Amino acid sequence: IHDSSFFQNHVTWYTSLIAKRSSLDSIYQKLQSVEGIWGNRGQIRTVEFQQDNIYEENGERKKKEHNARVRWGIAWTFERAVGRVRSCMLRGGLQSFVVSIPVSDDVVDAVNEVSSRLITYFDGVRDLSLKCIDEYRERNTDGTTNGSVKERCITVIEERFSGASTSHHEQDNRNLPHEGHFVMDAFISIKNTHQNSSDNVDVEVCLEMFAHTTYGMMLVNKIRDQMPGEVGRTNR
């Protein structure tokens, strides 16, 4: 770790193979305090290796269960993190919700209505200034295209990372992604229509959230906690 700090501009990724899980936890915690990495989940990756876990039976390759021969790998970098990276994707808590919209003409109106409600909600989050970007994008990508269908998406980041502000927070570090501590993508799509139920349309909002720091996770939880109720309420 000391050598990597000294030669941080010479190598992109540093790696280490570890025999004990307790050592992995200790090294991970140590890296969290290294200048240029501290607090940034996107700059540290871990992987588990199960040695000798494949065997052949009657010509068929099978995987051993409960194999005790396990090793761990850890990698870290001093390069600026990427905003949307799988290791920083939040998979717990609220992931999606449905909003029922009465529509008189076209289902596109329902998508536009939910998009407008989301932007209004994000603009009104207390004690937090957010920047909303209304666009069409593919799911779970870092900006590259993989041929998937692009969907209506409201992307949310802290406004101070949008280029409109130069303010800093004590939780910031120099290698945060350009998007900041978190990125939230709210994908909007038609779930189904109710032909015989007052012409209501169910619009699904699917959230993809990437938090690079514990501070970013706190902000994501704050933003999404009230989202279904506020976006879905009918007394407008």
mmCIF file of C-alpha atoms in Angstrom:
data_model
loop_
_atom_site.group_PDB
_atom_site.id
_atom_site.type_symbol
_atom_site.label_atom_id
_atom_site.label_comp_id
_atom_site.label_asym_id
_atom_site.label_seq_id
_atom_site.Cartn_x
_atom_site.Cartn_y
_atom_site.Cartn_z
ATOM 1 C CA ILE A 1 0.000 0.000 0.000
ATOM 2 C CA HIS A 2 2.859 2.352 0.838
ATOM 3 C CA ASP A 3 4.573 1.649 -2.496
ATOM 4 C CA SER A 4 1.348 2.175 -4.431
ATOM 5 C CA SER A 5 0.908 5.580 -2.806
ATOM 6 C CA PHE A 6 4.412 6.546 -3.866
ATOM 7 C CA PHE A 7 4.037 5.225 -7.442
ATOM 8 C CA GLN A 8 0.343 6.042 -7.866
ATOM 9 C CA ASN A 9 0.895 7.764 -11.225
ATOM 10 C CA HIS A 10 2.886 4.842 -12.678
ATOM 11 C CA VAL A 11 0.357 1.982 -12.416
ATOM 12 C CA THR A 12 -3.395 2.072 -13.028
ATOM 13 C CA TRP A 13 -4.464 -0.889 -10.851
ATOM 14 C CA TYR A 14 -2.593 -2.439 -7.933
ATOM 15 C CA THR A 15 -3.575 -5.968 -6.879
ATOM 16 C CA SER A 16 -2.900 -8.416 -4.078
ATOM 17 C CA LEU A 17 -3.818 -12.067 -3.440
ATOM 18 C CA ILE A 18 -4.912 -12.737 0.160
ATOM 19 C CA ALA A 19 -5.188 -16.031 2.040
ATOM 20 C CA LYS A 20 -7.253 -14.945 5.064
ATOM 21 C CA ARG A 21 -10.591 -13.160 5.064
ATOM 22 C CA SER A 22 -9.598 -11.200 8.161
ATOM 23 C CA SER A 23 -6.594 -9.854 6.249
ATOM 24 C CA LEU A 24 -8.880 -8.765 3.403
ATOM 25 C CA ASP A 25 -11.046 -6.770 5.804
ATOM 26 C CA SER A 26 -7.991 -5.189 7.393
ATOM 27 C CA ILE A 27 -6.473 -4.191 4.038
ATOM 28 C CA TYR A 28 -9.806 -2.822 2.823
ATOM 29 C CA GLN A 29 -10.100 -0.625 5.904
ATOM 30 C CA LYS A 30 -6.507 0.541 5.489
ATOM 31 C CA LEU A 31 -7.122 1.510 1.863
ATOM 32 C CA GLN A 32 -10.149 3.534 2.926
ATOM 33 C CA SER A 33 -7.788 5.932 4.706
ATOM 34 C CA VAL A 34 -5.203 6.297 1.915
ATOM 35 C CA GLU A 35 -4.981 9.756 0.350
ATOM 36 C CA GLY A 36 -6.556 9.701 -3.106
ATOM 37 C CA ILE A 37 -8.743 6.671 -2.285
ATOM 38 C CA TRP A 38 -10.353 7.351 1.095
ATOM 39 C CA GLY A 39 -14.087 6.923 1.176
ATOM 40 C CA ASN A 40 -14.398 6.080 -2.515
ATOM 41 C CA ARG A 41 -15.936 2.631 -3.046
ATOM 42 C CA GLY A 42 -15.419 2.798 -6.816
ATOM 43 C CA GLN A 43 -11.627 2.733 -6.495
ATOM 44 C CA ILE A 44 -11.441 -0.545 -4.555
ATOM 45 C CA ARG A 45 -12.565 -3.917 -5.937
ATOM 46 C CA THR A 46 -12.584 -7.345 -4.297
ATOM 47 C CA VAL A 47 -13.115 -10.827 -5.705
ATOM 48 C CA GLU A 48 -13.344 -14.342 -4.241
ATOM 49 C CA PHE A 49 -11.449 -17.275 -5.783
ATOM 50 C CA GLN A 50 -12.563 -20.855 -5.082
ATOM 51 C CA GLN A 51 -9.634 -23.091 -5.933
ATOM 52 C CA ASP A 52 -10.087 -26.625 -7.254
ATOM 53 C CA ASN A 53 -13.860 -26.220 -7.251
ATOM 54 C CA ILE A 54 -14.506 -27.893 -10.627
ATOM 55 C CA TYR A 55 -14.518 -31.658 -11.101
ATOM 56 C CA GLU A 56 -15.546 -34.002 -13.895
ATOM 57 C CA GLU A 57 -18.124 -36.765 -13.542
ATOM 58 C CA ASN A 58 -19.232 -38.963 -16.447
ATOM 59 C CA GLY A 59 -17.733 -36.465 -18.843
ATOM 60 C CA GLU A 60 -19.633 -33.558 -17.289
ATOM 61 C CA ARG A 61 -17.944 -30.653 -15.517
ATOM 62 C CA LYS A 62 -19.486 -29.916 -12.115
ATOM 63 C CA LYS A 63 -18.862 -27.455 -9.306
ATOM 64 C CA LYS A 64 -17.998 -28.622 -5.797
ATOM 65 C CA GLU A 65 -20.220 -27.414 -2.993
ATOM 66 C CA HIS A 66 -18.853 -25.956 0.257
ATOM 67 C CA ASN A 67 -15.278 -25.856 -0.974
ATOM 68 C CA ALA A 68 -12.964 -24.675 1.799
ATOM 69 C CA ARG A 69 -10.099 -23.684 -0.507
ATOM 70 C CA VAL A 70 -10.877 -20.011 -0.892
ATOM 71 C CA ARG A 71 -8.621 -17.061 -1.603
ATOM 72 C CA TRP A 72 -9.431 -13.393 -2.060
ATOM 73 C CA GLY A 73 -8.137 -10.737 -4.375
ATOM 74 C CA ILE A 74 -8.192 -7.002 -3.842
ATOM 75 C CA ALA A 75 -7.412 -4.245 -6.332
ATOM 76 C CA TRP A 76 -7.194 -0.493 -5.957
ATOM 77 C CA THR A 77 -6.515 2.488 -8.172
ATOM 78 C CA PHE A 78 -5.719 6.168 -7.791
ATOM 79 C CA GLU A 79 -7.474 7.011 -11.056
ATOM 80 C CA ARG A 80 -10.716 8.994 -10.973
ATOM 81 C CA ALA A 81 -13.662 6.653 -10.430
ATOM 82 C CA VAL A 82 -16.403 6.075 -13.024
ATOM 83 C CA GLY A 83 -19.868 7.357 -12.130
ATOM 84 C CA ARG A 84 -21.776 4.197 -12.991
ATOM 85 C CA VAL A 85 -19.814 1.141 -11.924
ATOM 86 C CA ARG A 86 -21.304 -2.212 -10.920
ATOM 87 C CA SER A 87 -19.375 -2.432 -7.638
ATOM 88 C CA CYS A 88 -21.046 0.789 -6.445
ATOM 89 C CA MET A 89 -24.586 -0.125 -7.483
ATOM 90 C CA LEU A 90 -27.054 -0.176 -4.581
ATOM 91 C CA ARG A 91 -29.215 -3.297 -4.648
ATOM 92 C CA GLY A 92 -31.051 -3.059 -1.339
ATOM 93 C CA GLY A 93 -34.080 -0.993 -0.391
ATOM 94 C CA LEU A 94 -36.512 0.601 -2.811
ATOM 95 C CA GLN A 95 -35.733 -0.378 -6.410
ATOM 96 C CA SER A 96 -38.982 0.392 -8.247
ATOM 97 C CA PHE A 97 -42.559 1.559 -7.781
ATOM 98 C CA VAL A 98 -45.679 2.067 -9.892
ATOM 99 C CA VAL A 99 -47.664 5.258 -10.416
ATOM 100 C CA SER A 100 -51.230 5.024 -11.732
ATOM 101 C CA ILE A 101 -52.066 7.939 -14.029
ATOM 102 C CA PRO A 102 -55.482 8.770 -15.531
ATOM 103 C CA VAL A 103 -54.940 9.518 -19.218
ATOM 104 C CA SER A 104 -57.474 10.801 -21.722
ATOM 105 C CA ASP A 105 -55.487 10.738 -24.963
ATOM 106 C CA ASP A 106 -52.136 8.952 -25.207
ATOM 107 C CA VAL A 107 -50.007 6.794 -22.909
ATOM 108 C CA VAL A 108 -47.111 9.116 -23.723
ATOM 109 C CA ASP A 109 -48.924 11.705 -21.610
ATOM 110 C CA ALA A 110 -48.580 9.369 -18.624
ATOM 111 C CA VAL A 111 -44.805 9.088 -19.059
ATOM 112 C CA ASN A 112 -44.525 12.862 -19.388
ATOM 113 C CA GLU A 113 -46.656 13.342 -16.275
ATOM 114 C CA VAL A 114 -44.515 11.004 -14.163
ATOM 115 C CA SER A 115 -41.335 12.616 -15.505
ATOM 116 C CA SER A 116 -42.661 16.021 -14.482
ATOM 117 C CA ARG A 117 -43.610 14.740 -11.024
ATOM 118 C CA LEU A 118 -40.160 13.234 -10.503
ATOM 119 C CA ILE A 119 -38.407 16.477 -11.423
ATOM 120 C CA THR A 120 -40.731 18.425 -9.118
ATOM 121 C CA TYR A 121 -39.998 15.981 -6.309
ATOM 122 C CA PHE A 122 -36.218 16.155 -6.789
ATOM 123 C CA ASP A 123 -36.329 19.956 -6.910
ATOM 124 C CA GLY A 124 -38.150 19.972 -3.578
ATOM 125 C CA VAL A 125 -35.883 17.641 -1.569
ATOM 126 C CA ARG A 126 -35.147 19.448 1.674
ATOM 127 C CA ASP A 127 -31.625 20.721 2.444
ATOM 128 C CA LEU A 128 -30.224 19.307 -0.792
ATOM 129 C CA SER A 129 -29.726 21.018 -4.146
ATOM 130 C CA LEU A 130 -30.081 18.516 -6.993
ATOM 131 C CA LYS A 131 -29.542 18.672 -10.740
ATOM 132 C CA CYS A 132 -31.996 16.754 -12.957
ATOM 133 C CA ILE A 133 -31.196 15.611 -16.491
ATOM 134 C CA ASP A 134 -34.139 14.444 -18.627
ATOM 135 C CA GLU A 135 -32.829 12.134 -21.348
ATOM 136 C CA TYR A 136 -33.105 8.763 -23.063
ATOM 137 C CA ARG A 137 -30.424 6.273 -22.044
ATOM 138 C CA GLU A 138 -29.672 2.568 -21.744
ATOM 139 C CA ARG A 139 -29.834 0.867 -18.386
ATOM 140 C CA ASN A 140 -26.770 0.007 -16.308
ATOM 141 C CA THR A 141 -24.139 1.580 -18.552
ATOM 142 C CA ASP A 142 -21.236 3.913 -17.880
ATOM 143 C CA GLY A 143 -21.953 6.030 -20.931
ATOM 144 C CA THR A 144 -21.028 3.400 -23.512
ATOM 145 C CA THR A 145 -23.732 1.873 -25.689
ATOM 146 C CA ASN A 146 -24.434 -1.854 -25.744
ATOM 147 C CA GLY A 147 -27.340 -1.934 -28.180
ATOM 148 C CA SER A 148 -30.103 -2.006 -25.569
ATOM 149 C CA VAL A 149 -33.269 0.018 -25.997
ATOM 150 C CA LYS A 150 -32.963 3.545 -24.659
ATOM 151 C CA GLU A 151 -35.635 4.521 -22.151
ATOM 152 C CA ARG A 152 -36.895 7.794 -20.730
ATOM 153 C CA CYS A 153 -34.707 8.560 -17.742
ATOM 154 C CA ILE A 154 -34.396 11.291 -15.145
ATOM 155 C CA THR A 155 -30.794 11.352 -13.923
ATOM 156 C CA VAL A 156 -30.087 13.040 -10.589
ATOM 157 C CA ILE A 157 -26.795 14.274 -9.132
ATOM 158 C CA GLU A 158 -25.820 16.975 -6.665
ATOM 159 C CA GLU A 159 -26.039 20.344 -8.398
ATOM 160 C CA ARG A 160 -22.589 21.373 -7.216
ATOM 161 C CA PHE A 161 -21.106 18.627 -9.428
ATOM 162 C CA SER A 162 -22.981 19.779 -12.528
ATOM 163 C CA GLY A 163 -20.465 22.499 -13.348
ATOM 164 C CA ALA A 164 -22.765 25.240 -12.112
ATOM 165 C CA SER A 165 -21.097 25.414 -8.704
ATOM 166 C CA THR A 166 -17.603 25.132 -7.245
ATOM 167 C CA SER A 167 -18.580 24.557 -3.612
ATOM 168 C CA HIS A 168 -16.936 21.720 -1.696
ATOM 169 C CA HIS A 169 -17.972 19.466 1.157
ATOM 170 C CA GLU A 170 -15.770 17.932 3.834
ATOM 171 C CA GLN A 171 -16.741 14.475 2.504
ATOM 172 C CA ASP A 172 -15.330 15.200 -0.975
ATOM 173 C CA ASN A 173 -12.131 13.618 -2.220
ATOM 174 C CA ARG A 174 -10.147 14.466 -5.320
ATOM 175 C CA ASN A 175 -10.887 11.246 -7.223
ATOM 176 C CA LEU A 176 -14.663 11.269 -6.963
ATOM 177 C CA PRO A 177 -16.431 10.690 -10.293
ATOM 178 C CA HIS A 178 -17.423 13.799 -12.204
ATOM 179 C CA GLU A 179 -21.001 13.062 -11.086
ATOM 180 C CA GLY A 180 -20.025 13.284 -7.404
ATOM 181 C CA HIS A 181 -20.887 11.044 -4.459
ATOM 182 C CA PHE A 182 -23.830 9.367 -6.181
ATOM 183 C CA VAL A 183 -25.760 8.988 -9.423
ATOM 184 C CA MET A 184 -29.453 8.092 -9.486
ATOM 185 C CA ASP A 185 -31.186 7.062 -12.720
ATOM 186 C CA ALA A 186 -34.990 6.885 -12.644
ATOM 187 C CA PHE A 187 -36.159 4.950 -15.726
ATOM 188 C CA ILE A 188 -39.789 5.526 -16.688
ATOM 189 C CA SER A 189 -41.829 3.063 -18.735
ATOM 190 C CA ILE A 190 -45.411 1.929 -19.271
ATOM 191 C CA LYS A 191 -46.200 -1.135 -17.178
ATOM 192 C CA ASN A 192 -49.759 -1.744 -18.414
ATOM 193 C CA THR A 193 -53.013 -0.010 -19.269
ATOM 194 C CA HIS A 194 -56.469 -0.606 -17.792
ATOM 195 C CA GLN A 195 -58.893 -0.352 -20.643
ATOM 196 C CA ASN A 196 -61.918 -0.687 -18.363
ATOM 197 C CA SER A 197 -60.665 1.212 -15.322
ATOM 198 C CA SER A 198 -61.220 4.897 -16.026
ATOM 199 C CA ASP A 199 -58.475 4.783 -18.657
ATOM 200 C CA ASN A 200 -55.726 4.591 -16.040
ATOM 201 C CA VAL A 201 -52.174 3.792 -17.087
ATOM 202 C CA ASP A 202 -49.637 2.178 -14.753
ATOM 203 C CA VAL A 203 -46.229 3.790 -15.146
ATOM 204 C CA GLU A 204 -43.255 2.001 -13.607
ATOM 205 C CA VAL A 205 -40.285 3.898 -12.196
ATOM 206 C CA CYS A 206 -37.166 1.719 -11.929
ATOM 207 C CA LEU A 207 -34.244 3.119 -9.958
ATOM 208 C CA GLU A 208 -30.588 2.454 -10.672
ATOM 209 C CA MET A 209 -28.458 4.013 -7.940
ATOM 210 C CA PHE A 210 -24.689 4.229 -7.683
ATOM 211 C CA ALA A 211 -23.121 5.460 -4.433
ATOM 212 C CA HIS A 212 -19.362 5.970 -4.255
ATOM 213 C CA THR A 213 -19.135 6.931 -0.590
ATOM 214 C CA THR A 214 -21.054 6.370 2.635
ATOM 215 C CA TYR A 215 -22.089 10.007 2.326
ATOM 216 C CA GLY A 216 -23.472 9.205 -1.130
ATOM 217 C CA MET A 217 -25.442 6.250 0.268
ATOM 218 C CA MET A 218 -26.920 8.522 2.926
ATOM 219 C CA LEU A 219 -28.028 11.006 0.252
ATOM 220 C CA VAL A 220 -29.577 8.274 -1.911
ATOM 221 C CA ASN A 221 -31.575 6.941 1.035
ATOM 222 C CA LYS A 222 -32.741 10.434 1.893
ATOM 223 C CA ILE A 223 -33.898 11.066 -1.676
ATOM 224 C CA ARG A 224 -35.714 7.797 -2.289
ATOM 225 C CA ASP A 225 -37.431 7.350 1.095
ATOM 226 C CA GLN A 226 -40.423 9.578 0.286
ATOM 227 C CA MET A 227 -40.371 9.168 -3.484
ATOM 228 C CA PRO A 228 -43.235 6.666 -4.078
ATOM 229 C CA GLY A 229 -45.679 8.537 -1.870
ATOM 230 C CA GLU A 230 -44.844 11.997 -3.173
ATOM 231 C CA VAL A 231 -44.701 11.078 -6.858
ATOM 232 C CA GLY A 232 -47.783 8.859 -6.664
ATOM 233 C CA ARG A 233 -50.091 11.083 -4.621
ATOM 234 C CA THR A 234 -53.259 12.263 -6.354
ATOM 235 C CA ASN A 235 -54.075 15.450 -4.401
ATOM 236 C CA ARG A 236 -52.312 17.811 -6.773
#
